[in-house]
C-alpha cells in the first residue's frame, strides 16, 4: 500500500465514473495495471478503478473525481492510502435513488449502467456508464439513450446510494448480478435475462476473466423472431421492402418517347371568325393569305 495526496482533478472523461488516476510508476509499484481495482482509505474505505495517468503527473498524487473523493471521506489535499483490492462478482446490488429515477429506470437498464463498476456498500454512484473502456459487447450508446428517455436531461447528474452489495467488500456488477431498487423491482422479479456479451467480462484486479467467478461470454441463443445460424427464426417477419428510391434504381425504366411539340396553327385559323375574309383553300394549302 502507498500513501498519496488526493487531488480533486479528474480527467474530463472520468467525471463521476468511479475512476482514480495514478502515475504509471505508482501502478507498477502496487503490482497493478490500468483498470485494476484499488481500495482507497480516508475517513471511510471505498474502491475504484485505477487508471494510469499522464507520465508528467506528480508521483505522489492521486487524481479523484468529486464522487470518488466523497466516497473515501476525503477533501482535496488530504492523505489517502491506496492498496490493491480483492474484488468479487456481485450476486446482488440494490440502490436508493430519487422518486423519479426509481419509478422510470427499469432494473435491466440500471444493471447495464452499472456493469463493470466497482462498488462498496454505502457508496454514491452515478448513472453514467463505464464508457472509457467498456466491457466487450457493451452497447453504451443504447444505455445512454434509455436513461435519457427515462429520466430526462438530468440523468447525468443523478446520484444513487448503494444500499446492498452482496457479498461484503468491493464487488463488480456483472451481467448476471441481480440489480434492483431497495424495496422495489429488480432484474430477478421482472425476469429480465442477462444480456449476452461478445467476450468475457474481466473482474478488475484479476488479470483474467472470472477471478474465481463466472465468465460471461458467447452469443444469446436464438429465440422467437431471432434468426438462428440455420435460417430465419420462429415467428420472424419478412424483411420490409426497399425504399422507393432503391426500387427505382434496381428496376429498369421503360424508355419514354420524346415529347413532340404541336405544329404551328395553319394560316386559315386566323380567319375562322371572319367568313368574309376567309382565304381560299389554295391559300391555306400554301400558307399564304
CSV table of C-alpha atoms in Angstrom, one decimal:
chain,number,residue,atom,x,y,z
A,1,UNK,CA,0.0,0.0,0.0
A,2,UNK,CA,1.1,3.6,-0.6
A,3,UNK,CA,0.1,6.9,1.0
A,4,UNK,CA,-0.6,9.6,-1.6
A,5,UNK,CA,-2.1,13.1,-1.7
A,6,UNK,CA,-5.7,13.1,-3.0
A,7,UNK,CA,-6.4,15.8,-5.6
A,8,UNK,CA,-9.8,16.8,-7.0
A,9,UNK,CA,-8.6,17.0,-10.6
A,10,UNK,CA,-10.4,14.4,-12.7
A,11,UNK,CA,-9.9,13.9,-16.4
A,12,UNK,CA,-12.9,15.1,-18.4
A,13,UNK,CA,-13.8,11.5,-19.4
A,14,UNK,CA,-13.5,10.3,-15.8
A,15,UNK,CA,-16.1,12.5,-14.1
A,16,UNK,CA,-18.4,10.6,-11.8
A,17,UNK,CA,-17.4,7.2,-13.2
A,18,UNK,CA,-15.6,5.8,-10.2
A,19,UNK,CA,-12.1,6.2,-11.6
A,20,UNK,CA,-8.9,7.3,-9.9
A,21,UNK,CA,-5.8,8.3,-11.9
A,22,UNK,CA,-2.4,7.2,-10.6
A,23,UNK,CA,1.1,7.7,-12.1
A,24,UNK,CA,2.2,4.7,-14.2
A,25,UNK,CA,5.1,4.1,-11.9
A,26,UNK,CA,2.8,4.0,-8.9
A,27,UNK,CA,0.6,1.4,-10.6
A,28,UNK,CA,3.8,-0.6,-11.2
A,29,UNK,CA,4.9,-0.3,-7.6
A,30,UNK,CA,1.5,-1.6,-6.5
A,31,UNK,CA,1.7,-4.5,-9.0
A,32,UNK,CA,-1.3,-3.3,-10.9
A,33,UNK,CA,-2.2,-2.4,-14.4
A,34,UNK,CA,-4.8,0.0,-15.7
A,35,UNK,CA,-8.4,-0.9,-14.9
A,36,UNK,CA,-7.5,-3.0,-11.9
A,37,UNK,CA,-9.3,-2.1,-8.7
A,38,UNK,CA,-7.9,-0.4,-5.6
A,39,UNK,CA,-9.1,0.3,-2.1
A,40,UNK,CA,-9.0,4.0,-1.1
A,41,UNK,CA,-8.9,4.7,2.6
A,42,UNK,CA,-9.6,8.1,4.1
A,43,UNK,CA,-12.3,8.7,6.6
A,44,UNK,CA,-14.0,5.6,5.1
A,45,UNK,CA,-13.0,2.8,2.8
A,46,UNK,CA,-14.2,2.7,-0.7
A,47,UNK,CA,-13.0,1.1,-4.0
A,48,UNK,CA,-12.4,2.4,-7.5
A,49,UNK,CA,-10.8,1.5,-10.8
A,50,UNK,CA,-7.2,2.7,-11.1
A,51,UNK,CA,-6.1,4.0,-14.4
A,52,UNK,CA,-2.7,5.2,-15.5
A,53,UNK,CA,-2.4,9.0,-15.5
A,54,UNK,CA,0.0,11.1,-17.6
A,55,UNK,CA,3.7,10.5,-17.3
A,56,UNK,CA,4.2,14.1,-16.3
A,57,UNK,CA,1.8,13.9,-13.3
A,58,UNK,CA,3.3,14.1,-9.8
A,59,UNK,CA,4.2,10.6,-8.5
A,60,UNK,CA,2.8,11.3,-5.0
A,61,UNK,CA,-0.7,12.4,-6.1
A,62,UNK,CA,-3.9,10.5,-6.9
A,63,UNK,CA,-6.4,12.3,-9.1
A,64,UNK,CA,-10.1,11.9,-8.0
A,65,UNK,CA,-13.4,12.9,-9.3
A,66,UNK,CA,-15.9,14.5,-6.8
A,67,UNK,CA,-18.0,11.4,-6.2
A,68,UNK,CA,-15.0,9.1,-5.5
A,69,UNK,CA,-13.3,11.7,-3.3
A,70,UNK,CA,-16.6,11.9,-1.2
A,71,UNK,CA,-16.9,8.1,-1.0
A,72,UNK,CA,-13.5,7.9,0.6
A,73,UNK,CA,-14.4,10.7,3.0
A,74,UNK,CA,-11.6,12.9,1.7
A,75,UNK,CA,-11.1,16.5,0.8
A,76,UNK,CA,-8.7,18.0,-1.8
A,77,UNK,CA,-5.1,17.7,-0.5
A,78,UNK,CA,-5.8,15.1,2.2
A,79,UNK,CA,-3.8,11.9,2.5
A,80,UNK,CA,-5.2,8.7,1.1
A,81,UNK,CA,-4.0,5.1,1.5
A,82,UNK,CA,-4.1,3.2,-1.8
A,83,UNK,CA,-3.8,-0.6,-1.9
A,84,UNK,CA,-4.7,-3.4,-4.4
A,85,UNK,CA,-8.3,-4.5,-3.9
A,86,UNK,CA,-9.7,-8.0,-3.9
A,87,UNK,CA,-12.9,-7.8,-5.9
A,88,UNK,CA,-15.6,-10.4,-6.4
A,89,UNK,CA,-18.5,-10.6,-8.8
A,90,UNK,CA,-21.6,-9.2,-7.1
A,91,UNK,CA,-24.6,-11.6,-6.6
A,92,UNK,CA,-27.0,-8.8,-5.7
A,93,UNK,CA,-26.9,-5.0,-5.7
A,94,UNK,CA,-29.7,-2.7,-4.5
A,95,UNK,CA,-29.8,1.0,-4.7
A,96,UNK,CA,-31.7,4.0,-3.4
A,97,UNK,CA,-32.5,6.9,-5.8
A,98,UNK,CA,-34.8,9.8,-6.4
A,99,UNK,CA,-38.6,9.1,-6.8
A,100,UNK,CA,-38.3,9.9,-10.5
A,101,UNK,CA,-35.4,7.6,-11.2
A,102,UNK,CA,-36.8,4.7,-9.1
A,103,UNK,CA,-40.1,5.0,-11.0
A,104,UNK,CA,-38.8,5.3,-14.5
A,105,UNK,CA,-35.5,3.4,-14.8
A,106,UNK,CA,-36.0,-0.3,-15.3
A,107,UNK,CA,-33.8,-2.7,-13.3
A,108,UNK,CA,-32.3,-4.1,-16.5
A,109,UNK,CA,-31.3,-0.6,-17.7
A,110,UNK,CA,-29.9,0.1,-14.2
A,111,UNK,CA,-27.8,-3.1,-14.4
A,112,UNK,CA,-26.4,-2.1,-17.8
A,113,UNK,CA,-25.5,1.4,-16.4
A,114,UNK,CA,-23.5,-0.2,-13.5
A,115,UNK,CA,-21.9,-3.1,-15.4
A,116,UNK,CA,-18.1,-3.0,-14.8
A,117,UNK,CA,-18.2,-0.6,-11.9
A,118,UNK,CA,-16.6,-1.4,-8.6
A,119,UNK,CA,-19.0,-0.7,-5.6
A,120,UNK,CA,-18.9,-0.8,-1.8
A,121,UNK,CA,-22.0,-0.7,0.3
A,122,UNK,CA,-22.7,2.9,1.3
A,123,UNK,CA,-21.0,4.4,-1.8
A,124,UNK,CA,-22.6,7.0,-4.0
A,125,UNK,CA,-22.7,6.0,-7.7
A,126,UNK,CA,-23.8,7.9,-10.8
A,127,UNK,CA,-25.9,6.5,-13.7
A,128,UNK,CA,-23.0,7.3,-16.1
A,129,UNK,CA,-21.9,4.0,-17.7
A,130,UNK,CA,-18.3,2.9,-17.6
A,131,UNK,CA,-17.7,4.0,-21.2
A,132,UNK,CA,-14.0,4.9,-21.0
A,133,UNK,CA,-13.1,1.2,-21.5
A,134,UNK,CA,-16.4,-0.6,-21.7
A,135,UNK,CA,-16.7,-4.4,-21.5
A,136,UNK,CA,-16.7,-6.3,-24.7
A,137,UNK,CA,-20.0,-6.2,-26.4
A,138,UNK,CA,-21.4,-3.4,-24.2
A,139,UNK,CA,-23.8,-1.1,-26.1
A,140,UNK,CA,-23.1,2.1,-24.2
A,141,UNK,CA,-25.0,4.3,-26.7
A,142,UNK,CA,-28.2,2.4,-26.2
A,143,UNK,CA,-27.8,2.6,-22.4
A,144,UNK,CA,-27.4,6.4,-22.6
A,145,UNK,CA,-30.4,6.8,-24.8
A,146,UNK,CA,-32.6,4.6,-22.5
A,147,UNK,CA,-31.5,6.7,-19.4
A,148,UNK,CA,-32.1,10.0,-21.2
A,149,UNK,CA,-35.6,8.8,-22.3
A,150,UNK,CA,-36.5,7.6,-18.7
A,151,UNK,CA,-35.1,10.4,-16.6
A,152,UNK,CA,-34.6,13.3,-19.0
A,153,UNK,CA,-31.6,15.6,-19.4
A,154,UNK,CA,-30.7,15.5,-15.6
A,155,UNK,CA,-29.8,11.8,-15.7
A,156,UNK,CA,-26.1,12.6,-16.0
A,157,UNK,CA,-26.1,14.3,-12.6
A,158,UNK,CA,-28.3,11.8,-10.8
A,159,UNK,CA,-26.6,10.1,-7.8
A,160,UNK,CA,-27.7,6.7,-6.3
A,161,UNK,CA,-26.7,5.2,-3.0
A,162,UNK,CA,-25.6,1.5,-2.7
A,163,UNK,CA,-27.9,0.1,-0.1
A,164,UNK,CA,-27.0,-3.6,-0.6
A,165,UNK,CA,-23.8,-5.1,-2.1
A,166,UNK,CA,-23.6,-8.9,-1.7
A,167,UNK,CA,-21.1,-10.3,-0.9
A,168,UNK,CA,-19.5,-7.9,1.5
A,169,UNK,CA,-16.5,-5.9,0.4
A,170,UNK,CA,-15.7,-4.4,-3.0
A,171,UNK,CA,-17.8,-6.0,-5.8
A,172,UNK,CA,-18.1,-5.5,-9.5
A,173,UNK,CA,-21.5,-5.5,-11.3
A,174,UNK,CA,-21.7,-8.2,-14.0
A,175,UNK,CA,-24.4,-9.2,-16.4
A,176,UNK,CA,-25.6,-12.0,-14.0
A,177,UNK,CA,-25.8,-9.7,-10.9
A,178,UNK,CA,-29.4,-9.2,-9.6
A,179,UNK,CA,-29.7,-5.4,-9.6
A,180,UNK,CA,-32.7,-3.5,-8.4
A,181,UNK,CA,-34.2,-0.8,-6.2
A,182,UNK,CA,-34.2,-1.1,-2.5
A,183,UNK,CA,-37.7,-2.3,-1.5
A,184,UNK,CA,-38.8,-2.4,-5.2
A,185,UNK,CA,-38.3,-4.1,-8.5
A,186,UNK,CA,-35.1,-6.0,-9.5
A,187,UNK,CA,-33.9,-8.0,-12.5
A,188,UNK,CA,-34.9,-11.2,-10.8
A,189,UNK,CA,-38.5,-10.2,-10.3
A,190,UNK,CA,-39.0,-8.8,-13.8
A,191,UNK,CA,-37.5,-11.9,-15.4
A,192,UNK,CA,-35.0,-9.7,-17.4
A,193,UNK,CA,-32.4,-12.0,-18.9
A,194,UNK,CA,-28.7,-11.4,-18.5
A,195,UNK,CA,-27.5,-9.6,-21.7
A,196,UNK,CA,-25.0,-11.5,-23.8
A,197,UNK,CA,-21.6,-10.0,-24.4
A,198,UNK,CA,-19.1,-10.6,-27.2
A,199,UNK,CA,-16.4,-11.6,-24.7
A,200,UNK,CA,-15.8,-12.5,-21.1
A,201,UNK,CA,-16.1,-9.7,-18.6
A,202,UNK,CA,-12.8,-9.2,-16.7
A,203,UNK,CA,-13.1,-8.8,-13.0
A,204,UNK,CA,-10.9,-5.8,-12.1
A,205,UNK,CA,-7.7,-6.8,-10.4
A,206,UNK,CA,-7.9,-10.5,-11.5
A,207,UNK,CA,-5.8,-10.3,-14.7
A,208,UNK,CA,-8.2,-12.9,-16.2
A,209,UNK,CA,-11.9,-13.3,-16.6
A,210,UNK,CA,-13.8,-14.5,-13.7
A,211,UNK,CA,-11.4,-14.2,-10.8
A,212,UNK,CA,-12.9,-17.4,-9.4
A,213,UNK,CA,-16.4,-16.3,-10.5
A,214,UNK,CA,-18.3,-17.0,-13.7
A,215,UNK,CA,-17.1,-15.8,-17.1
A,216,UNK,CA,-19.8,-14.2,-19.2
A,217,UNK,CA,-19.3,-14.9,-22.9
A,218,UNK,CA,-21.0,-16.2,-26.0
A,219,UNK,CA,-24.0,-15.0,-28.1
A,220,UNK,CA,-27.5,-15.4,-26.9
A,221,UNK,CA,-29.5,-18.4,-28.1
A,222,UNK,CA,-31.9,-17.6,-30.9
A,223,UNK,CA,-35.5,-17.1,-29.7
A,224,UNK,CA,-38.8,-16.2,-31.2
A,225,UNK,CA,-38.3,-13.7,-34.0
A,226,UNK,CA,-34.5,-14.0,-33.8
A,227,UNK,CA,-32.7,-15.6,-36.8
A,228,UNK,CA,-30.6,-18.6,-35.9
A,229,UNK,CA,-27.5,-19.9,-37.7
A,230,UNK,CA,-29.6,-22.1,-40.0
A,231,UNK,CA,-32.1,-19.5,-41.2
A,232,UNK,CA,-35.0,-17.4,-40.2
A,233,UNK,CA,-36.1,-17.7,-36.6
A,234,UNK,CA,-39.5,-18.9,-35.5
A,235,UNK,CA,-42.1,-16.2,-36.0
A,236,UNK,CA,-39.7,-13.9,-37.8
A,237,UNK,CA,-41.3,-11.4,-40.2
A,238,UNK,CA,-40.4,-10.9,-43.8
A,239,UNK,CA,-37.9,-8.1,-44.4
A,240,UNK,CA,-39.5,-4.8,-45.3
A,241,UNK,CA,-39.5,-3.8,-49.0
A,242,UNK,CA,-36.7,-1.4,-50.0
A,243,UNK,CA,-37.4,2.3,-50.3
A,244,UNK,CA,-38.9,3.7,-53.5
A,245,UNK,CA,-35.6,5.3,-54.4
A,246,UNK,CA,-33.8,1.9,-54.3
A,247,UNK,CA,-36.6,0.2,-56.2
A,248,UNK,CA,-36.3,2.8,-58.9
A,249,UNK,CA,-32.5,2.2,-59.1
A,250,UNK,CA,-32.9,-1.6,-59.3
A,251,UNK,CA,-35.9,-1.8,-61.7
A,252,UNK,CA,-35.0,-0.5,-65.2
A,253,UNK,CA,-37.4,2.1,-66.5
A,254,UNK,CA,-39.2,1.8,-69.9
A,255,UNK,CA,-37.8,4.2,-72.5
A,256,UNK,CA,-40.1,7.2,-72.9
A,257,UNK,CA,-41.0,8.7,-76.3
A,258,UNK,CA,-39.6,12.2,-76.8
A,259,UNK,CA,-42.1,14.9,-76.3
A,260,UNK,CA,-43.4,16.3,-79.6
A,261,UNK,CA,-44.3,19.9,-80.0
A,262,UNK,CA,-47.5,20.7,-81.7
A,263,UNK,CA,-47.4,22.0,-85.3
A,264,UNK,CA,-47.9,25.8,-85.6
A,265,UNK,CA,-51.5,26.7,-86.5
A,266,UNK,CA,-52.5,27.0,-90.1
A,267,UNK,CA,-53.0,30.5,-91.5
A,268,UNK,CA,-56.6,29.5,-92.0
A,269,UNK,CA,-57.1,29.5,-88.3
A,270,UNK,CA,-56.7,33.3,-88.2
A,271,UNK,CA,-59.7,33.8,-90.5
A,272,UNK,CA,-62.2,31.4,-88.9
A,273,UNK,CA,-64.0,34.2,-87.1
A,274,UNK,CA,-64.3,36.3,-90.3
A,275,UNK,CA,-66.0,34.4,-93.1
A,276,UNK,CA,-65.9,37.5,-95.4
A,277,UNK,CA,-62.1,37.5,-95.4
A,278,UNK,CA,-61.6,33.7,-95.3
A,279,UNK,CA,-58.8,32.7,-97.7
A,280,UNK,CA,-59.3,30.2,-100.4
A,281,UNK,CA,-58.4,26.5,-99.9
A,282,UNK,CA,-55.4,27.0,-102.1
A,283,UNK,CA,-54.1,29.8,-99.9
A,284,UNK,CA,-54.5,27.6,-96.8
A,285,UNK,CA,-52.5,24.9,-98.5
A,286,UNK,CA,-49.6,27.1,-99.5
A,287,UNK,CA,-49.6,29.0,-96.2
A,288,UNK,CA,-50.2,32.4,-97.9
A,289,UNK,CA,-53.1,34.8,-97.1
